[in-house]
mmCIF file of C-alpha atoms in Angstrom:
data_model
loop_
_atom_site.group_PDB
_atom_site.id
_atom_site.type_symbol
_atom_site.label_atom_id
_atom_site.label_comp_id
_atom_site.label_asym_id
_atom_site.label_seq_id
_atom_site.Cartn_x
_atom_site.Cartn_y
_atom_site.Cartn_z
ATOM 1 C CA ASP A 22 80.148 -164.464 25.020
ATOM 2 C CA ALA A 23 79.443 -167.802 23.386
ATOM 3 C CA GLY A 24 79.996 -170.669 25.749
ATOM 4 C CA VAL A 25 80.696 -174.279 24.926
ATOM 5 C CA ILE A 26 78.193 -175.461 22.338
ATOM 6 C CA GLN A 27 77.099 -179.066 22.105
ATOM 7 C CA SER A 28 74.838 -180.828 19.652
ATOM 8 C CA PRO A 29 72.489 -182.514 19.558
ATOM 9 C CA ARG A 30 70.842 -181.693 22.897
ATOM 10 C CA HIS A 31 68.965 -184.976 22.872
ATOM 11 C CA GLU A 32 69.577 -188.199 21.002
ATOM 12 C CA VAL A 33 67.423 -191.304 21.081
ATOM 13 C CA THR A 34 68.522 -194.266 19.048
ATOM 14 C CA GLU A 35 68.409 -198.033 19.007
ATOM 15 C CA MET A 36 71.220 -200.170 20.244
ATOM 16 C CA GLY A 37 73.773 -201.052 17.629
ATOM 17 C CA GLN A 38 73.537 -197.678 15.923
ATOM 18 C CA GLU A 39 76.425 -195.256 15.637
ATOM 19 C CA VAL A 40 76.127 -192.101 17.709
ATOM 20 C CA THR A 41 78.144 -188.934 17.130
ATOM 21 C CA LEU A 42 78.191 -186.108 19.649
ATOM 22 C CA ARG A 43 79.622 -182.731 18.727
ATOM 23 C CA CYS A 44 81.277 -179.934 20.612
ATOM 24 C CA LYS A 45 82.521 -176.435 19.890
ATOM 25 C CA PRO A 46 84.758 -175.144 22.683
ATOM 26 C CA ILE A 47 85.131 -171.558 23.795
ATOM 27 C CA SER A 48 87.362 -169.680 21.378
ATOM 28 C CA GLY A 49 90.913 -169.417 22.681
ATOM 29 C CA HIS A 50 90.644 -172.344 25.064
ATOM 30 C CA ASP A 51 93.294 -174.932 24.336
ATOM 31 C CA TYR A 52 91.971 -177.742 26.528
ATOM 32 C CA LEU A 53 88.854 -179.735 25.723
ATOM 33 C CA PHE A 54 87.265 -182.396 27.916
ATOM 34 C CA TRP A 55 84.557 -184.995 27.405
ATOM 35 C CA TYR A 56 82.608 -186.154 30.475
ATOM 36 C CA ARG A 57 79.778 -188.566 31.081
ATOM 37 C CA GLN A 58 77.256 -188.040 33.879
ATOM 38 C CA THR A 59 75.003 -190.698 35.373
ATOM 39 C CA MET A 60 73.121 -190.931 38.643
ATOM 40 C CA MET A 61 75.173 -193.916 39.740
ATOM 41 C CA ARG A 62 78.663 -192.702 38.861
ATOM 42 C CA GLY A 63 78.373 -188.922 38.797
ATOM 43 C CA LEU A 64 80.685 -186.982 36.474
ATOM 44 C CA GLU A 65 83.344 -189.136 34.823
ATOM 45 C CA LEU A 66 86.139 -187.772 32.669
ATOM 46 C CA LEU A 67 86.363 -189.766 29.447
ATOM 47 C CA ILE A 68 89.146 -188.034 27.529
ATOM 48 C CA TYR A 69 90.830 -184.663 27.194
ATOM 49 C CA PHE A 70 92.746 -182.836 24.493
ATOM 50 C CA ASN A 71 95.414 -180.156 24.577
ATOM 51 C CA ASN A 72 95.918 -178.174 21.382
ATOM 52 C CA ASN A 73 93.825 -180.762 19.505
ATOM 53 C CA VAL A 74 96.002 -183.674 20.675
ATOM 54 C CA PRO A 75 94.495 -186.386 22.909
ATOM 55 C CA ILE A 76 96.409 -186.378 26.183
ATOM 56 C CA ASP A 77 94.587 -188.834 28.410
ATOM 57 C CA ASP A 78 91.931 -191.280 27.238
ATOM 58 C CA SER A 79 92.100 -193.558 30.260
ATOM 59 C CA GLY A 80 88.476 -192.812 31.071
ATOM 60 C CA MET A 81 87.115 -194.056 27.761
ATOM 61 C CA PRO A 82 85.072 -197.116 28.727
ATOM 62 C CA GLU A 83 85.989 -199.379 25.825
ATOM 63 C CA ASP A 84 86.914 -199.516 22.176
ATOM 64 C CA ARG A 85 83.384 -198.656 21.131
ATOM 65 C CA PHE A 86 84.150 -195.083 22.190
ATOM 66 C CA SER A 87 86.371 -192.772 20.169
ATOM 67 C CA ALA A 88 86.996 -189.032 20.155
ATOM 68 C CA LYS A 89 88.612 -186.684 17.706
ATOM 69 C CA MET A 90 89.536 -183.033 17.574
ATOM 70 C CA PRO A 91 90.351 -182.149 13.966
ATOM 71 C CA ASN A 92 90.776 -178.453 14.750
ATOM 72 C CA ALA A 93 90.689 -175.998 17.630
ATOM 73 C CA SER A 94 86.998 -175.293 17.276
ATOM 74 C CA PHE A 95 85.473 -178.747 16.912
ATOM 75 C CA SER A 96 85.483 -182.126 18.595
ATOM 76 C CA THR A 97 83.419 -185.291 18.266
ATOM 77 C CA LEU A 98 82.725 -188.217 20.543
ATOM 78 C CA LYS A 99 81.568 -191.315 18.725
ATOM 79 C CA ILE A 100 80.035 -194.513 20.048
ATOM 80 C CA GLN A 101 79.877 -197.454 17.669
ATOM 81 C CA PRO A 102 78.037 -199.690 18.236
ATOM 82 C CA SER A 103 75.917 -198.107 20.953
ATOM 83 C CA GLU A 104 74.488 -200.097 23.870
ATOM 84 C CA PRO A 105 71.725 -199.298 26.395
ATOM 85 C CA ARG A 106 74.313 -198.888 29.173
ATOM 86 C CA ASP A 107 75.764 -195.940 27.260
ATOM 87 C CA SER A 108 72.636 -193.949 28.099
ATOM 88 C CA ALA A 109 73.782 -190.870 30.015
ATOM 89 C CA VAL A 110 74.313 -187.143 29.684
ATOM 90 C CA TYR A 111 77.549 -186.355 27.880
ATOM 91 C CA PHE A 112 79.222 -183.039 28.560
ATOM 92 C CA CYS A 113 81.965 -181.214 26.769
ATOM 93 C CA ALA A 114 84.043 -178.635 28.636
ATOM 94 C CA SER A 115 86.914 -176.358 27.720
ATOM 95 C CA SER A 116 89.503 -174.398 29.662
ATOM 96 C CA LEU A 117 92.681 -172.375 29.388
ATOM 97 C CA ALA A 118 94.602 -174.987 31.390
ATOM 98 C CA SER A 119 94.230 -178.656 32.251
ATOM 99 C CA GLY A 120 92.734 -178.070 35.661
ATOM 100 C CA ARG A 121 95.749 -176.941 37.605
ATOM 101 C CA ASN A 122 94.465 -173.435 38.175
ATOM 102 C CA GLN A 123 91.766 -172.572 35.651
ATOM 103 C CA PRO A 124 88.090 -173.520 35.706
ATOM 104 C CA GLN A 125 86.556 -175.744 33.082
ATOM 105 C CA HIS A 126 83.490 -174.327 31.369
ATOM 106 C CA PHE A 127 80.794 -176.801 30.434
ATOM 107 C CA GLY A 128 78.256 -177.010 27.653
ATOM 108 C CA ASP A 129 74.672 -177.981 28.368
ATOM 109 C CA GLY A 130 75.266 -181.575 27.370
ATOM 110 C CA THR A 131 73.761 -184.191 25.117
ATOM 111 C CA ARG A 132 71.189 -186.454 26.744
ATOM 112 C CA LEU A 133 71.680 -189.827 25.092
ATOM 113 C CA SER A 134 69.143 -192.631 25.306
ATOM 114 C CA ILE A 135 69.948 -195.987 23.750
ATOM 115 C CA LEU A 136 66.896 -198.231 23.445
ATOM 116 C CA GLY B 18 93.752 -192.620 46.624
ATOM 117 C CA GLU B 19 92.073 -189.339 45.801
ATOM 118 C CA SER B 20 88.514 -188.721 46.871
ATOM 119 C CA VAL B 21 86.079 -185.897 47.303
ATOM 120 C CA GLY B 22 83.126 -186.305 49.621
ATOM 121 C CA LEU B 23 80.211 -184.172 50.608
ATOM 122 C CA HIS B 24 78.673 -184.098 54.030
ATOM 123 C CA LEU B 25 75.047 -183.969 52.898
ATOM 124 C CA PRO B 26 73.484 -185.140 49.642
ATOM 125 C CA THR B 27 70.519 -182.798 50.152
ATOM 126 C CA LEU B 28 70.173 -179.459 51.912
ATOM 127 C CA SER B 29 66.841 -177.732 52.435
ATOM 128 C CA VAL B 30 66.780 -174.054 53.452
ATOM 129 C CA GLN B 31 64.207 -171.326 53.816
ATOM 130 C CA GLU B 32 64.260 -168.512 51.295
ATOM 131 C CA GLY B 33 66.293 -165.650 52.691
ATOM 132 C CA ASP B 34 68.407 -167.824 54.981
ATOM 133 C CA ASN B 35 72.088 -168.494 54.421
ATOM 134 C CA SER B 36 73.170 -171.845 52.967
ATOM 135 C CA ILE B 37 76.386 -173.700 53.690
ATOM 136 C CA ILE B 38 77.459 -176.585 51.497
ATOM 137 C CA ASN B 39 80.466 -178.635 52.563
ATOM 138 C CA CYS B 40 83.090 -180.747 50.884
ATOM 139 C CA ALA B 41 85.911 -182.894 52.258
ATOM 140 C CA TYR B 42 88.897 -184.040 50.243
ATOM 141 C CA SER B 43 91.775 -186.414 50.785
ATOM 142 C CA ASN B 44 94.664 -185.183 48.611
ATOM 143 C CA SER B 45 97.027 -182.845 50.475
ATOM 144 C CA ALA B 46 98.669 -181.867 47.188
ATOM 145 C CA SER B 47 95.493 -180.310 45.754
ATOM 146 C CA ASP B 48 96.015 -176.591 45.310
ATOM 147 C CA TYR B 49 93.035 -175.457 43.281
ATOM 148 C CA PHE B 50 89.363 -175.777 44.211
ATOM 149 C CA ILE B 51 86.182 -174.914 42.353
ATOM 150 C CA TRP B 52 82.473 -174.799 43.065
ATOM 151 C CA TYR B 53 79.968 -175.513 40.314
ATOM 152 C CA LYS B 54 76.191 -175.114 40.188
ATOM 153 C CA GLN B 55 74.142 -177.441 37.997
ATOM 154 C CA GLU B 56 70.509 -176.678 37.228
ATOM 155 C CA SER B 57 68.179 -179.256 35.780
ATOM 156 C CA GLY B 58 68.857 -179.884 32.112
ATOM 157 C CA LYS B 59 72.022 -177.787 32.058
ATOM 158 C CA GLY B 60 75.725 -178.284 32.406
ATOM 159 C CA PRO B 61 77.740 -177.438 35.520
ATOM 160 C CA GLN B 62 78.193 -173.678 35.763
ATOM 161 C CA PHE B 63 81.336 -172.201 37.311
ATOM 162 C CA ILE B 64 80.549 -170.218 40.476
ATOM 163 C CA ILE B 65 83.805 -169.462 42.250
ATOM 164 C CA ASP B 66 87.296 -170.842 42.715
ATOM 165 C CA ILE B 67 90.052 -170.579 45.274
ATOM 166 C CA ARG B 68 93.740 -171.393 45.309
ATOM 167 C CA SER B 69 95.519 -172.992 48.214
ATOM 168 C CA ASN B 70 97.385 -169.798 49.126
ATOM 169 C CA MET B 71 94.053 -168.338 50.270
ATOM 170 C CA ASP B 72 91.564 -169.457 52.892
ATOM 171 C CA LYS B 73 88.618 -167.287 51.885
ATOM 172 C CA ARG B 74 87.292 -165.747 48.716
ATOM 173 C CA GLN B 75 84.111 -163.813 48.158
ATOM 174 C CA GLY B 76 81.924 -163.329 45.133
ATOM 175 C CA GLN B 77 78.466 -161.976 44.655
ATOM 176 C CA ARG B 78 76.430 -163.515 47.528
ATOM 177 C CA VAL B 79 78.839 -166.446 47.664
ATOM 178 C CA THR B 80 81.885 -167.122 49.817
ATOM 179 C CA VAL B 81 84.236 -170.072 49.579
ATOM 180 C CA LEU B 82 86.223 -171.127 52.632
ATOM 181 C CA LEU B 83 89.215 -173.440 52.483
ATOM 182 C CA ASN B 84 90.683 -175.194 55.520
ATOM 183 C CA LYS B 85 93.758 -177.054 54.334
ATOM 184 C CA THR B 86 94.547 -178.381 57.787
ATOM 185 C CA VAL B 87 91.434 -180.536 57.892
ATOM 186 C CA LYS B 88 91.032 -180.691 54.096
ATOM 187 C CA HIS B 89 87.647 -179.063 54.093
ATOM 188 C CA LEU B 90 85.997 -176.734 51.596
ATOM 189 C CA SER B 91 82.699 -174.942 51.966
ATOM 190 C CA LEU B 92 80.428 -172.733 49.906
ATOM 191 C CA GLN B 93 78.289 -170.171 51.644
ATOM 192 C CA ILE B 94 75.355 -168.580 49.860
ATOM 193 C CA ALA B 95 73.904 -165.477 51.489
ATOM 194 C CA ALA B 96 70.190 -164.720 51.416
ATOM 195 C CA THR B 97 69.345 -167.872 49.486
ATOM 196 C CA GLN B 98 66.842 -167.372 46.686
ATOM 197 C CA PRO B 99 64.614 -169.809 44.768
ATOM 198 C CA GLY B 100 66.945 -169.431 41.789
ATOM 199 C CA ASP B 101 69.730 -170.932 43.876
ATOM 200 C CA SER B 102 67.966 -174.311 43.845
ATOM 201 C CA ALA B 103 70.333 -176.662 42.042
ATOM 202 C CA VAL B 104 72.951 -179.333 42.566
ATOM 203 C CA TYR B 105 76.276 -177.959 43.787
ATOM 204 C CA PHE B 106 79.565 -179.728 43.096
ATOM 205 C CA CYS B 107 82.971 -179.099 44.511
ATOM 206 C CA ALA B 108 85.955 -180.004 42.348
ATOM 207 C CA LEU B 109 89.682 -179.952 42.905
ATOM 208 C CA ASN B 110 92.829 -180.789 41.010
ATOM 209 C CA GLY B 111 94.199 -184.233 41.696
ATOM 210 C CA ASN B 112 97.664 -185.687 41.338
ATOM 211 C CA THR B 113 97.402 -185.848 37.575
ATOM 212 C CA GLY B 114 96.153 -182.300 37.237
ATOM 213 C CA LYS B 115 92.694 -183.452 36.221
ATOM 214 C CA LEU B 116 89.689 -182.176 38.108
ATOM 215 C CA ILE B 117 88.083 -184.533 40.588
ATOM 216 C CA PHE B 118 84.401 -183.886 41.256
ATOM 217 C CA GLY B 119 82.360 -184.603 44.337
ATOM 218 C CA GLN B 120 78.980 -186.326 44.103
ATOM 219 C CA GLY B 121 76.991 -183.138 44.529
ATOM 220 C CA THR B 122 74.634 -181.606 47.101
ATOM 221 C CA THR B 123 71.083 -180.795 46.064
ATOM 222 C CA LEU B 124 70.022 -177.431 47.482
ATOM 223 C CA GLN B 125 66.278 -176.999 47.897
ATOM 224 C CA VAL B 126 64.974 -173.528 48.688
ATOM 225 C CA LYS B 127 61.605 -173.381 50.410
ATOM 226 C CA PRO B 128 59.481 -170.287 49.772
#
């Protein structure tokens, strides 16, 4: 079974550049989540979608971050302009429910380094 | 507020021994609990879950125990193997239905 697929696996770019992270959820899952993981803060939920609609974006750090889900099989997380403090591993996850009683399944992440 | 804490950030065990990783939580309303395993360079991998109407659930070499009275969750790994070396996270559903993750325990397996 194909799991959650993220691309790119690694991204190194200079501050001020636009960064776009991509995610393909597991087919049939109607919830999609974007997380950020750092040593200092652990796993942080940035935003989640239900049936392609953003439900809660309270975790998005600031206006430089945006996320879209144009269809059930694709989502993007964009940072513009990027800053060094955005360096982290970004994970996408999908599930059959929001978290009430179904596990979220994670991709292998995008390791982002902003120089 | 809601919080999830772990008793030990690092656990070192001998290969073949049993491992026990603990988690404490604060929200009495949480009714769904999950354990994840994260290996270096990979995303968290679902191991096992348990609902609040149960106090024990077993999988392959793993057992999750839930004590709602003291708000404590544990993961037991039988006959720990080198491939079990990873960071283990507990997670539970909070008031908003979103998952709340603990900080993680690093399990080191000594040969």
